[in-house]
CSV table of C-alpha atoms and ligand atoms in Angstrom, one decimal:
chain,number,residue,atom,x,y,z
A,1,MET,CA,19.0,45.5,-46.1
A,2,SER,CA,20.8,43.1,-43.4
A,3,ARG,CA,20.5,39.5,-43.3
A,4,ASP,CA,18.6,39.7,-40.5
A,5,THR,CA,15.9,41.8,-42.0
A,6,ILE,CA,15.7,39.4,-44.9
A,7,GLU,CA,15.4,36.9,-42.6
A,8,ALA,CA,12.8,38.5,-40.4
A,9,ILE,CA,10.5,39.5,-43.8
A,10,TYR,CA,10.9,35.4,-44.2
A,11,ARG,CA,9.7,34.6,-40.7
A,12,ASP,CA,6.8,37.1,-41.2
A,13,ARG,CA,5.5,35.8,-43.9
A,14,THR,CA,6.2,32.1,-43.2
A,15,PRO,CA,4.7,31.1,-39.9
A,16,THR,CA,3.0,27.9,-40.6
A,17,SER,CA,6.1,26.4,-42.1
A,18,ARG,CA,8.1,27.5,-39.0
A,19,GLN,CA,5.4,25.8,-37.1
A,20,LEU,CA,5.2,22.7,-38.9
A,21,PHE,CA,8.9,22.6,-39.3
A,22,GLU,CA,9.3,22.6,-35.4
A,23,GLU,CA,6.5,20.0,-34.7
A,24,GLY,CA,8.2,17.7,-37.2
A,25,ARG,CA,11.4,17.2,-35.9
A,26,SER,CA,10.4,15.5,-32.9
A,27,VAL,CA,9.4,12.8,-34.8
A,28,ASN,CA,11.2,13.0,-38.5
A,29,ALA,CA,14.8,13.9,-37.8
A,30,GLY,CA,15.8,17.3,-39.1
A,31,ALA,CA,12.4,17.4,-40.5
A,32,ALA,CA,13.5,17.3,-43.9
A,33,LYS,CA,15.8,15.6,-46.2
A,34,GLY,CA,19.5,17.1,-46.3
A,35,ALA,CA,18.8,18.8,-49.4
A,36,TYR,CA,15.6,20.7,-48.3
A,37,PHE,CA,17.2,22.4,-45.1
A,38,HIS,CA,18.1,25.9,-45.2
A,39,ALA,CA,18.4,28.5,-42.2
A,40,PRO,CA,16.2,29.3,-40.6
A,41,TYR,CA,13.7,26.8,-41.7
A,42,PRO,CA,12.6,25.4,-44.8
A,43,LEU,CA,9.4,26.3,-46.5
A,44,THR,CA,6.2,23.6,-46.1
A,45,LEU,CA,4.4,23.3,-49.5
A,46,ARG,CA,0.9,22.9,-49.8
A,47,ARG,CA,0.6,22.5,-53.8
A,48,ALA,CA,2.1,23.0,-57.3
A,49,GLU,CA,0.5,23.7,-60.8
A,50,GLY,CA,2.8,24.4,-64.0
A,51,CYS,CA,5.8,26.5,-62.8
A,52,GLU,CA,3.9,27.7,-59.4
A,53,LEU,CA,4.2,26.6,-56.0
A,54,GLU,CA,2.3,27.8,-53.2
A,55,ASP,CA,3.3,27.1,-49.3
A,56,VAL,CA,1.4,26.7,-46.5
A,57,ASP,CA,0.7,30.3,-45.6
A,58,GLY,CA,-0.5,31.0,-49.1
A,59,ASN,CA,2.6,32.3,-50.3
A,60,THR,CA,2.9,31.4,-54.2
A,61,TYR,CA,6.5,31.1,-56.0
A,62,ALA,CA,7.6,30.9,-59.4
A,63,ASP,CA,9.3,27.5,-59.2
A,64,PHE,CA,13.2,27.5,-60.4
A,65,SER,CA,14.3,24.8,-58.6
A,66,ASN,CA,12.2,22.1,-59.7
A,67,HIS,CA,12.2,19.4,-57.5
A,68,HIS,CA,16.2,19.3,-57.6
A,69,THR,CA,15.6,19.7,-61.4
A,70,SER,CA,13.6,16.5,-62.1
A,71,GLN,CA,10.2,18.6,-62.7
A,72,VAL,CA,11.0,19.2,-65.9
A,73,LEU,CA,7.6,19.6,-67.4
A,74,GLY,CA,6.4,21.5,-64.1
A,75,HIS,CA,3.8,20.2,-62.1
A,76,ASN,CA,1.0,18.2,-62.6
A,77,HIS,CA,1.7,18.2,-66.4
A,78,PRO,CA,-1.4,16.3,-68.0
A,79,ALA,CA,0.7,14.0,-70.0
A,80,ILE,CA,1.9,12.6,-66.9
A,81,LEU,CA,-1.2,13.1,-65.0
A,82,ASP,CA,-2.9,10.6,-67.7
A,83,ALA,CA,0.0,8.1,-67.6
A,84,ILE,CA,0.0,7.6,-64.1
A,85,GLN,CA,-3.8,7.3,-63.4
A,86,GLN,CA,-3.7,4.9,-65.9
A,87,GLN,CA,-0.8,2.9,-64.6
A,88,ILE,CA,-2.6,2.9,-61.4
A,89,ASN,CA,-5.9,1.9,-62.5
A,90,ASP,CA,-4.4,-1.3,-64.1
A,91,GLY,CA,-2.1,-2.0,-61.2
A,92,ILE,CA,0.2,0.0,-58.8
A,93,ALA,CA,2.9,-2.5,-58.1
A,94,MET,CA,2.2,-6.7,-58.8
A,95,GLY,CA,5.3,-8.1,-58.3
A,96,SER,CA,6.6,-8.9,-62.0
A,97,ALA,CA,7.2,-7.2,-65.2
A,98,THR,CA,4.4,-5.4,-66.8
A,99,GLY,CA,6.0,-4.5,-69.9
A,100,ILE,CA,6.0,-1.2,-69.3
A,101,GLU,CA,9.9,-1.1,-67.9
A,102,THR,CA,10.5,-2.2,-71.7
A,103,ARG,CA,8.8,0.2,-73.0
A,104,MET,CA,10.7,3.0,-70.9
A,105,ALA,CA,13.9,1.3,-71.4
A,106,ARG,CA,13.4,1.1,-75.5
A,107,LEU,CA,12.4,4.7,-75.3
A,108,MET,CA,16.0,5.5,-73.5
A,109,CYS,CA,18.1,3.1,-76.0
A,110,GLU,CA,16.8,4.6,-78.9
A,111,ARG,CA,17.6,8.0,-78.0
A,112,VAL,CA,20.9,7.7,-76.3
A,113,GLU,CA,23.4,6.3,-78.7
A,114,SER,CA,25.9,4.8,-76.2
A,115,LEU,CA,23.0,2.8,-74.8
A,116,GLU,CA,22.4,-1.0,-75.4
A,117,ARG,CA,20.8,-1.9,-72.6
A,118,VAL,CA,19.6,-0.2,-69.4
A,119,ARG,CA,18.9,-1.1,-65.7
A,120,PHE,CA,16.2,0.5,-63.4
A,121,VAL,CA,16.5,1.4,-60.1
A,122,ASN,CA,15.2,3.8,-57.6
A,123,SER,CA,17.6,6.7,-57.1
A,124,GLY,CA,20.4,8.3,-58.8
A,125,THR,CA,22.8,6.9,-55.7
A,126,GLU,CA,21.7,3.3,-56.9
A,127,ALA,CA,22.6,3.9,-59.9
A,128,THR,CA,26.2,5.2,-59.6
A,129,LEU,CA,26.7,2.5,-57.1
A,130,HIS,CA,25.7,-0.6,-59.3
A,131,ALA,CA,27.6,1.0,-62.4
A,132,ILE,CA,30.5,1.2,-60.3
A,133,ARG,CA,30.2,-2.2,-59.1
A,134,LEU,CA,29.7,-3.6,-62.8
A,135,ALA,CA,33.0,-1.5,-63.8
A,136,ARG,CA,34.9,-3.3,-60.8
A,137,CYS,CA,33.2,-6.8,-62.3
A,138,ILE,CA,34.5,-6.6,-65.5
A,139,SER,CA,37.6,-4.9,-65.4
A,140,GLY,CA,38.8,-7.1,-62.1
A,141,LYS,CA,40.1,-3.7,-60.9
A,142,PRO,CA,39.1,-2.2,-57.1
A,143,LYS,CA,39.7,1.9,-57.5
A,144,VAL,CA,37.2,4.5,-58.8
A,145,ALA,CA,38.3,8.1,-59.7
A,146,LYS,CA,35.9,11.0,-59.7
A,147,PHE,CA,36.7,14.6,-59.9
A,148,GLU,CA,37.0,17.0,-57.0
A,149,GLY,CA,33.9,18.9,-56.2
A,150,ALA,CA,31.6,15.8,-58.1
A,151,TYR,CA,28.5,14.4,-56.1
A,152,HIS,CA,27.5,11.2,-57.3
A,153,GLY,CA,25.0,10.5,-54.6
A,154,SER,CA,25.4,9.0,-50.9
A,155,HIS,CA,27.3,5.8,-51.0
A,156,ASP,CA,30.9,5.3,-50.0
A,157,ALA,CA,32.9,5.1,-52.9
A,158,VAL,CA,31.8,8.7,-54.3
A,159,GLU,CA,31.0,10.4,-51.4
A,160,ILE,CA,34.9,11.4,-51.2
A,161,SER,CA,35.9,15.0,-51.7
A,162,VAL,CA,32.2,16.2,-52.6
A,163,ALA,CA,32.4,19.4,-50.8
A,164,PRO,CA,36.1,19.4,-48.8
A,165,PRO,CA,37.4,22.5,-46.9
A,166,LEU,CA,40.1,23.9,-49.0
A,167,ASP,CA,42.7,23.7,-46.2
A,168,ASP,CA,42.2,19.8,-46.5
A,169,VAL,CA,42.1,19.7,-50.2
A,170,GLY,CA,46.3,19.4,-51.3
A,171,GLU,CA,48.0,20.8,-54.7
A,172,ALA,CA,45.4,21.6,-57.3
A,173,SER,CA,47.1,19.3,-59.9
A,174,ASP,CA,47.0,16.1,-57.3
A,175,PRO,CA,44.0,16.7,-55.1
A,176,ILE,CA,43.9,14.9,-51.5
A,177,ALA,CA,40.8,12.3,-51.5
A,178,VAL,CA,38.7,13.6,-48.2
A,179,PRO,CA,35.6,11.7,-47.0
A,180,THR,CA,32.6,13.9,-46.9
A,181,ALA,CA,30.4,12.0,-44.8
A,182,GLY,CA,30.5,10.5,-41.4
A,183,GLY,CA,30.1,7.0,-40.7
A,184,MET,CA,32.0,5.8,-44.0
A,185,ALA,CA,33.9,2.7,-43.6
A,186,PRO,CA,37.6,3.3,-42.4
A,187,ASP,CA,39.7,4.0,-45.3
A,188,VAL,CA,37.2,4.0,-47.9
A,189,HIS,CA,38.7,7.2,-49.6
A,190,GLU,CA,42.1,5.2,-50.2
A,191,GLN,CA,39.9,3.6,-52.6
A,192,THR,CA,38.8,6.6,-54.6
A,193,ILE,CA,41.4,8.4,-56.6
A,194,ILE,CA,40.4,12.5,-56.9
A,195,LEU,CA,41.0,14.5,-60.4
A,196,PRO,CA,41.2,18.2,-61.0
A,197,TYR,CA,38.7,19.4,-63.7
A,198,HIS,CA,40.0,21.1,-66.9
A,199,ASP,CA,43.8,20.1,-66.0
A,200,LEU,CA,44.4,17.4,-68.6
A,201,GLU,CA,48.1,17.3,-68.0
A,202,SER,CA,47.4,16.3,-63.9
A,203,VAL,CA,44.5,14.1,-65.1
A,204,GLU,CA,46.7,12.1,-67.7
A,205,ARG,CA,49.0,11.8,-65.1
A,206,ILE,CA,47.0,10.7,-62.5
A,207,LEU,CA,45.2,8.0,-64.5
A,208,THR,CA,48.5,6.7,-65.7
A,209,ARG,CA,49.6,6.6,-62.5
A,210,HIS,CA,46.7,4.0,-61.0
A,211,LYS,CA,45.5,2.5,-64.6
A,212,ASP,CA,46.3,-1.0,-63.3
A,213,GLU,CA,44.0,-0.2,-60.3
A,214,LEU,CA,41.2,1.6,-61.6
A,215,ALA,CA,37.9,0.0,-62.3
A,216,CYS,CA,36.6,3.7,-63.8
A,217,VAL,CA,36.3,7.1,-63.9
A,218,MET,CA,33.5,8.7,-62.9
A,219,LEU,CA,32.4,12.0,-64.7
A,220,ASP,CA,29.9,14.6,-63.8
A,221,PRO,CA,29.5,17.2,-66.2
A,222,LYS,CA,28.5,19.6,-63.2
A,223,ALA,CA,25.5,21.0,-65.2
A,224,GLY,CA,24.1,24.4,-63.8
A,225,ILE,CA,27.4,24.2,-61.3
A,226,ILE,CA,30.5,24.4,-63.4
A,227,PRO,CA,31.0,24.5,-67.1
A,228,ILE,CA,32.9,21.8,-68.0
A,229,GLN,CA,34.2,22.2,-71.7
A,230,PRO,CA,32.7,19.6,-74.3
A,231,GLU,CA,36.5,19.2,-75.3
A,232,PHE,CA,37.7,18.2,-71.9
A,233,MET,CA,35.0,16.0,-71.4
A,234,ARG,CA,36.0,14.2,-75.1
A,235,ARG,CA,39.6,14.3,-74.0
A,236,ILE,CA,38.6,12.4,-70.9
A,237,ARG,CA,36.9,9.9,-73.4
A,238,GLU,CA,40.2,9.4,-75.0
A,239,VAL,CA,42.6,9.1,-72.5
A,240,THR,CA,40.4,6.5,-70.5
A,241,ARG,CA,40.1,4.4,-73.7
A,242,ASP,CA,44.1,4.4,-74.4
A,243,LEU,CA,44.5,3.6,-70.4
A,244,GLY,CA,41.6,0.8,-70.9
A,245,ILE,CA,39.7,2.4,-67.8
A,246,LEU,CA,36.1,2.4,-68.0
A,247,LEU,CA,34.3,5.8,-68.6
A,248,VAL,CA,30.8,6.1,-66.2
A,249,PHE,CA,29.2,9.4,-67.1
A,250,ASP,CA,26.9,10.9,-64.6
A,251,GLU,CA,23.5,12.0,-66.5
A,252,ILE,CA,21.4,12.3,-63.3
A,253,VAL,CA,21.2,16.1,-63.4
A,254,ALA,CA,22.3,16.8,-67.3
A,255,PHE,CA,19.9,14.7,-68.9
A,256,ARG,CA,17.8,17.8,-69.9
A,257,GLN,CA,19.6,18.9,-73.2
A,258,SER,CA,18.6,17.0,-75.7
A,259,ALA,CA,17.0,14.0,-76.4
A,260,GLY,CA,20.2,12.1,-77.1
A,261,GLY,CA,21.2,13.8,-73.5
A,262,LEU,CA,24.4,16.0,-73.2
A,263,GLN,CA,26.6,13.2,-74.3
A,264,GLY,CA,25.0,13.6,-77.5
A,265,ASN,CA,25.3,17.1,-77.7
A,266,VAL,CA,29.0,16.5,-76.9
A,267,ARG,CA,29.7,13.7,-79.0
A,268,PHE,CA,31.3,11.5,-76.8
A,269,ASP,CA,30.5,7.9,-75.8
A,270,PRO,CA,30.8,6.8,-72.6
A,271,ASP,CA,30.9,3.2,-71.7
A,272,LEU,CA,28.2,3.4,-68.7
A,273,THR,CA,25.5,6.2,-68.1
A,274,CYS,CA,23.6,7.0,-65.0
A,275,PHE,CA,20.3,8.6,-65.0
A,276,GLY,CA,17.8,9.8,-62.3
A,277,LYS,CA,15.7,12.9,-61.8
A,278,ILE,CA,13.7,13.7,-64.6
A,279,ILE,CA,13.4,10.2,-66.0
A,280,GLY,CA,11.1,9.5,-63.5
A,281,GLY,CA,8.6,12.6,-64.3
A,282,GLY,CA,8.8,13.3,-60.4
A,283,PHE,CA,8.5,10.0,-59.1
A,284,PRO,CA,11.6,8.1,-57.5
A,285,VAL,CA,13.5,6.4,-60.1
A,286,GLY,CA,17.2,5.7,-61.4
A,287,ALA,CA,18.7,3.9,-64.2
A,288,TYR,CA,21.9,2.8,-65.3
A,289,GLY,CA,22.8,1.3,-69.1
A,290,GLY,CA,25.6,1.0,-71.7
A,291,ARG,CA,27.4,-1.4,-73.5
A,292,ALA,CA,25.5,-4.6,-73.6
A,293,ASP,CA,29.1,-6.9,-72.8
A,294,ILE,CA,28.9,-5.0,-69.4
A,295,MET,CA,25.2,-4.6,-69.0
A,296,ASP,CA,24.7,-8.6,-69.3
A,297,LEU,CA,26.6,-8.9,-66.1
A,298,VAL,CA,23.4,-8.3,-64.2
A,299,ASP,CA,21.3,-10.6,-66.7
A,300,ASN,CA,20.9,-13.5,-64.5
A,301,THR,CA,18.0,-14.9,-67.0
A,302,GLU,CA,20.8,-17.8,-67.9
A,303,GLY,CA,22.3,-18.5,-64.7
A,304,ALA,CA,23.8,-16.5,-61.6
A,305,ALA,CA,24.4,-13.1,-62.8
A,306,SER,CA,28.0,-12.0,-62.2
A,307,VAL,CA,26.8,-9.3,-60.4
A,308,PHE,CA,23.4,-9.2,-58.3
A,309,GLN,CA,21.7,-6.5,-58.4
A,310,SER,CA,17.8,-6.7,-56.8
A,311,GLY,CA,15.3,-3.9,-55.6
A,312,THR,CA,11.7,-4.2,-54.5
A,313,HIS,CA,10.8,-1.0,-56.3
A,314,SER,CA,13.1,-0.8,-59.1
A,315,GLY,CA,11.3,-0.1,-62.6
A,316,HIS,CA,8.3,0.9,-60.5
A,317,ALA,CA,5.4,0.8,-63.1
A,318,VAL,CA,4.0,4.4,-61.6
A,319,ALA,CA,7.4,5.5,-62.2
A,320,MET,CA,7.9,4.2,-65.5
A,321,ALA,CA,4.7,5.3,-66.5
A,322,ALA,CA,5.7,9.2,-65.7
A,323,GLY,CA,8.9,8.6,-67.2
A,324,ILE,CA,7.9,7.6,-70.6
A,325,ALA,CA,5.2,10.7,-70.4
A,326,THR,CA,8.1,13.1,-69.7
A,327,LEU,CA,10.5,11.7,-72.3
A,328,GLU,CA,7.6,11.9,-75.0
A,329,THR,CA,6.4,15.1,-74.2
A,330,LEU,CA,10.2,16.3,-74.6
A,331,THR,CA,10.0,16.6,-78.5
A,332,ASP,CA,12.7,18.9,-80.1
A,333,ASP,CA,10.4,22.0,-79.6
A,334,ALA,CA,10.5,21.4,-75.8
A,335,TYR,CA,13.8,21.1,-75.9
A,336,ALA,CA,14.4,23.8,-77.9
A,337,HIS,CA,12.0,26.1,-75.5
A,338,LEU,CA,13.7,25.0,-72.5
A,339,ASN,CA,17.3,25.5,-74.0
A,340,GLY,CA,16.4,29.0,-75.5
A,341,LEU,CA,14.7,30.0,-72.0
A,342,GLY,CA,18.2,29.1,-70.4
A,343,GLN,CA,20.6,30.9,-73.1
A,344,ARG,CA,17.7,34.0,-72.3
A,345,LEU,CA,18.6,33.9,-68.7
A,346,LYS,CA,22.3,33.7,-69.2
A,347,ARG,CA,22.3,36.6,-71.4
A,348,GLY,CA,20.1,38.6,-68.8
A,349,LEU,CA,22.1,38.0,-66.2
A,350,ASP,CA,25.3,38.4,-67.5
A,351,THR,CA,23.8,42.3,-68.8
A,352,MET,CA,22.6,42.5,-65.5
A,353,CYS,CA,25.8,41.6,-63.8
A,354,ALA,CA,27.9,43.6,-66.2
A,355,ASP,CA,25.6,46.8,-66.0
A,356,LYS,CA,26.1,46.7,-62.1
A,357,GLY,CA,29.6,45.7,-62.1
A,358,ILE,CA,28.7,42.4,-59.9
A,359,VAL,CA,31.7,39.9,-60.2
A,360,ALA,CA,29.7,36.6,-60.6
A,361,GLN,CA,30.2,33.4,-62.9
A,362,THR,CA,26.7,32.5,-64.6
A,363,VAL,CA,26.3,28.8,-65.5
A,364,VAL,CA,24.0,27.7,-67.7
A,365,THR,CA,23.7,24.0,-69.1
A,366,GLY,CA,20.7,23.9,-71.6
A,367,SER,CA,17.8,24.4,-68.8
A,368,VAL,CA,20.0,24.2,-65.4
A,369,PHE,CA,21.7,27.1,-64.3
A,370,GLY,CA,23.3,28.6,-61.2
A,371,ILE,CA,24.9,32.3,-60.7
A,372,HIS,CA,28.1,32.3,-58.3
A,373,PHE,CA,29.5,35.8,-56.5
A,374,GLY,CA,32.7,37.0,-56.1
A,375,ILE,CA,34.7,35.1,-58.4
A,376,ASP,CA,36.2,36.0,-61.7
A,377,LYS,CA,36.7,32.3,-63.0
A,378,LEU,CA,34.9,28.9,-62.6
A,379,GLU,CA,37.5,26.3,-64.0
A,380,ASN,CA,37.1,23.5,-61.0
A,381,TYR,CA,36.1,22.8,-57.5
A,382,ARG,CA,38.4,25.4,-55.7
A,383,ASP,CA,37.2,28.2,-58.1
A,384,PHE,CA,33.5,27.3,-57.1
A,385,ALA,CA,34.4,26.8,-53.3
A,386,ARG,CA,35.4,30.5,-52.9
A,387,ALA,CA,32.3,32.0,-54.7
A,388,ASP,CA,30.4,34.2,-51.8
A,389,LYS,CA,28.1,31.4,-50.4
A,390,ALA,CA,26.8,33.9,-47.3
A,391,LEU,CA,25.7,36.0,-50.3
A,392,ALA,CA,24.1,33.4,-52.2
A,393,GLN,CA,22.1,32.3,-48.9
A,394,SER,CA,20.9,36.0,-48.0
A,395,MET,CA,19.7,36.2,-52.0
A,396,PHE,CA,18.0,32.9,-51.9
A,397,LEU,CA,16.0,34.0,-49.0
A,398,SER,CA,15.4,37.7,-50.4
A,399,LEU,CA,14.2,35.9,-53.7
A,400,LEU,CA,11.9,33.7,-51.3
A,401,ASN,CA,10.5,36.7,-50.0
A,402,GLN,CA,9.8,38.0,-53.8
A,403,GLY,CA,8.2,34.7,-54.6
A,404,TYR,CA,11.0,33.1,-56.6
A,405,PHE,CA,12.0,29.6,-55.6
A,406,LEU,CA,15.5,28.9,-56.4
A,407,ALA,CA,17.8,26.0,-55.1
A,408,GLN,CA,19.6,27.3,-52.2
A,409,GLY,CA,22.9,28.7,-52.7
A,410,LEU,CA,21.5,29.7,-56.3
A,411,SER,CA,23.4,26.5,-57.5
A,412,MET,CA,21.6,23.7,-60.2
A,413,CYS,CA,18.8,25.6,-60.6
A,414,ALA,CA,16.2,24.4,-63.0
A,415,ILE,CA,13.7,25.8,-65.9
A,416,SER,CA,10.3,23.8,-66.9
A,417,LEU,CA,8.6,23.6,-69.5
A,418,PRO,CA,5.3,26.0,-68.6
A,419,THR,CA,7.9,28.8,-68.0
A,420,GLY,CA,7.9,31.8,-70.6
A,421,GLU,CA,9.9,34.4,-71.8
A,422,SER,CA,8.3,37.0,-68.7
A,423,HIS,CA,9.2,34.3,-65.9
A,424,ILE,CA,12.8,34.6,-67.0
A,425,ASP,CA,12.8,38.6,-67.5
A,426,SER,CA,11.1,38.8,-64.0
A,427,LEU,CA,13.5,36.6,-62.4
A,428,ILE,CA,16.4,38.5,-63.8
A,429,ALA,CA,14.9,41.5,-62.4
A,430,ALA,CA,14.3,39.6,-59.0
A,431,ILE,CA,17.7,38.7,-58.9
A,432,SER,CA,19.1,42.1,-59.2
A,433,THR,CA,16.7,43.1,-56.6
A,434,ALA,CA,18.0,40.1,-54.2
A,435,TYR,CA,21.6,41.4,-55.0
A,436,ASP,CA,20.6,45.2,-53.7
A,437,ASP,CA,18.7,43.7,-50.7
A,438,ALA,CA,21.6,41.5,-49.8
A,439,ASN,CA,24.4,44.1,-50.0
A,440,GLU,CA,22.8,47.0,-48.2
B,1,LIG,C1,25.2,14.6,-60.5
B,1,LIG,C2,24.2,13.8,-59.8
B,1,LIG,N1,24.4,12.4,-59.4
B,1,LIG,C3,24.1,11.4,-58.4
B,1,LIG,C4,22.7,12.2,-58.0
B,1,LIG,C5,22.1,11.4,-56.7
B,1,LIG,O1,21.1,10.8,-57.1
B,1,LIG,P1,19.9,10.4,-56.3
B,1,LIG,O2,19.7,12.1,-55.2
B,1,LIG,O3,18.7,10.4,-57.2
B,1,LIG,O4,20.2,9.3,-54.9
B,1,LIG,C6,22.7,13.6,-57.6
B,1,LIG,C7,21.6,14.2,-57.0
B,1,LIG,O5,21.4,15.3,-56.9
B,1,LIG,C8,23.2,14.4,-58.6
B,1,LIG,O6,23.1,15.5,-58.8
């Protein structure tokens, strides 16, 4: 089946989505947030329940995107509905602390070993922005190092070398900093140092060269995108500690594997960690936290804080209620279920690829997953960038036609708690059909 045929089927099934998308563009720039858009137009969804979505044309989909990984309990989980209803009855936004943010902070500090204090914001982007400010303030150093291909949100310090064209990136062992977004401050990329994943020798050399100007290293474990080796992450911790550079760990997607987070599984202790996605239970939230001596720079209760940080809706009570319900529902059994489904999916996809002779890399990080076609290794951004993106886009549409909603690009998809083994098995069959469709 050609891409045109796959697209024609999609258009036939979703005329109301198309109409609403076109109407929306006249008043709502792009009619969808960046991450939602895909050609020819994105679905408009009407409702969701458990692990299922329904669009405005009445088509249903097994949800393997789960709102960019954040809906770990699926949709309309009773624990979340009860918690937010209770909070709405008590008061939605009351202009002062309510105590619920302390409950949420305590829950996180009890669970994640490296957390002594946390602070809530409204998104992952804000979390990384403020973590970097703290790192700059306490270290007195200006620059930030991040890995090539890592995404830490949309602000100037980190929107560098997120998805740079391979022609612009320079030597693999010494990547060039490439600004990713338009409208950034001029020369801002000169403040950001780019590191290659899984090349420890080069990382050590680059960090040593810049150690006196580096406030922190941002480390994104690329959950469901690139399988970053635990040993590599542990070595980054040691190297940064030896060089006197703070390590900021981005668990915004990865905080799905166990109560203690990915860092608990990998057994390493960053100085600061950024959170988002699941900790809001579907509501906008972010958090950053870590060592008390660093976090206390934002504590303004005893005079002016060294770092001013504020936000009208930070630590919003309804988001906190949903977050607490989420974390409390994620028992050891729940994590075992989610991680077990992730492993079942990995085995099934690997077997399917081997049986059909498909060259692909499957990445499963707990319950976050991706499948990248046409590459025989996946160790860093440059391998990832060589994957067959056009095939993934056609397969994504074919999967929608079959009733499966994945993340576009088939990267950073996610499994939710109401998902069962039969959903996983039928997803593997659907991916196999999508591959055949897109290659006919
Ligand atoms: C690893 C990572 N860090 C940071 C962010 C930014 O989070 P937000 O979209 O909430 O600003 C994202 C978003 O997808 C992410 O994947």
